[in-house]
C-alpha positions as a printed NumPy array, in Angstrom:
array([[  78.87 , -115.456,   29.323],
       [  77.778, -111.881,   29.046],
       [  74.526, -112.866,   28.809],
       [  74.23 , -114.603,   31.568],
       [  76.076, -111.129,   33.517],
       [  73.263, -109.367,   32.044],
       [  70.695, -111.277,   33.096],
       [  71.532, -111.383,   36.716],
       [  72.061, -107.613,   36.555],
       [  68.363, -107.11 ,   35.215],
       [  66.914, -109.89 ,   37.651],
       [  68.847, -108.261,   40.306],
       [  67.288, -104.78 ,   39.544],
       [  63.914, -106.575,   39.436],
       [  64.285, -108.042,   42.508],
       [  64.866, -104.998,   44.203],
       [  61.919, -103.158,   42.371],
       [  59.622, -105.674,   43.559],
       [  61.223, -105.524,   47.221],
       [  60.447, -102.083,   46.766],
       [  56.719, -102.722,   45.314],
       [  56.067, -105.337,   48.516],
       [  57.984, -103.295,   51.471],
       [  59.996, -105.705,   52.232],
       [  63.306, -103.988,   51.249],
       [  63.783, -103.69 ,   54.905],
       [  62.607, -106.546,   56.641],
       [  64.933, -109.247,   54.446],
       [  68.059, -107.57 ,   53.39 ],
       [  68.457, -106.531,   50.295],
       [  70.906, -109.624,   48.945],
       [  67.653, -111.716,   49.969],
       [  65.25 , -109.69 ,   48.147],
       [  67.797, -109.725,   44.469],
       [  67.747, -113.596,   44.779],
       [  64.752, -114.064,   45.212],
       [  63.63 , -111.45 ,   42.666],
       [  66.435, -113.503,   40.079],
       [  64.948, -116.898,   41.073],
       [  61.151, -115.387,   40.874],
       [  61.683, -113.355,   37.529],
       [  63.558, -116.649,   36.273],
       [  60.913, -118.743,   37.136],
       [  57.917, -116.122,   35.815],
       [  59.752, -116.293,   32.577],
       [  59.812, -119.995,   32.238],
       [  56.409, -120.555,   33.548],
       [  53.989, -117.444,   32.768],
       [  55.775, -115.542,   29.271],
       [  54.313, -119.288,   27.383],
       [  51.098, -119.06 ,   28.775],
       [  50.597, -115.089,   27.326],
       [  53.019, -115.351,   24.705],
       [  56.096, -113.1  ,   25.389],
       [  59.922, -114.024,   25.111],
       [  61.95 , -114.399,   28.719],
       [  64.655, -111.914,   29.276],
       [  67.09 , -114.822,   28.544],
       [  66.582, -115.045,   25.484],
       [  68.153, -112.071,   24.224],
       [  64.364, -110.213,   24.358],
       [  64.47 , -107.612,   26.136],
       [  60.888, -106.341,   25.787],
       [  58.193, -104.55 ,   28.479],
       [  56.249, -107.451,   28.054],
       [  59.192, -110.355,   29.458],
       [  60.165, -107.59 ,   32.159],
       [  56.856, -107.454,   33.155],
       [  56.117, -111.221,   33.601],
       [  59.71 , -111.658,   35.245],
       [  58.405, -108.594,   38.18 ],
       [  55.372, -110.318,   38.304],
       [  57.353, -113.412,   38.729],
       [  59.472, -111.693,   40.863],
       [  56.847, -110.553,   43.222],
       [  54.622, -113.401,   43.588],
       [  57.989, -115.272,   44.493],
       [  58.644, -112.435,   47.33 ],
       [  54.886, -112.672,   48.651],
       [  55.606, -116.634,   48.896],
       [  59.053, -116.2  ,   50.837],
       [  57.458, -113.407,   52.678],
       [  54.705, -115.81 ,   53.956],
       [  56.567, -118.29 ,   54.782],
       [  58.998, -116.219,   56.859],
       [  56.358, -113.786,   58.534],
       [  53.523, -115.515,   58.29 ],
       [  51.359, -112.63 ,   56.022],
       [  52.023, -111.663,   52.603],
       [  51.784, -107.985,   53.579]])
């Protein structure tokens, strides 16, 4: 259980810091931007950390390299909300 606490709590943090990264801490509210940044970071684990050989921040490895790939995850999933809502990544 505490895990999963502190996983939402550091894909909440890099949600916001990739809000922050695309401007769009404004524009979508900032409960938008942490889901999204949970959902994307979750997702950029799952999906990119295989493909260049890091552990996911579930997985009780918290390194630079997994919080890297889950803000890149994080970001690409804001850019993809962002162009669906505005119609421009920014």
């Amino acid at each position: 259980m505490i895990n999963l606490i502190i996983w939402l709590v550091v894909g909440g943090v890099i949600g916001w810091l990739a809000s922050l990264a695309m401007k769009t801490d404004g524009q979508q509210g900032v409960f938008l931007n942490i889901v999204v940044g949970i959902v994307g970071a979750a997702l950029g684990g799952l999906l990119i950390s295989p493909l260049v050989g890091v552990g996911t921040i579930n997985q009780d490895a918290f390194s630079l390299g997994a919080l890297l790939v889950s803000f890149l995850g994080a970001v690409i999933l804001l850019a993809i909300v962002n162009l669906f809502r505005r119609g421009s990544v920014r």
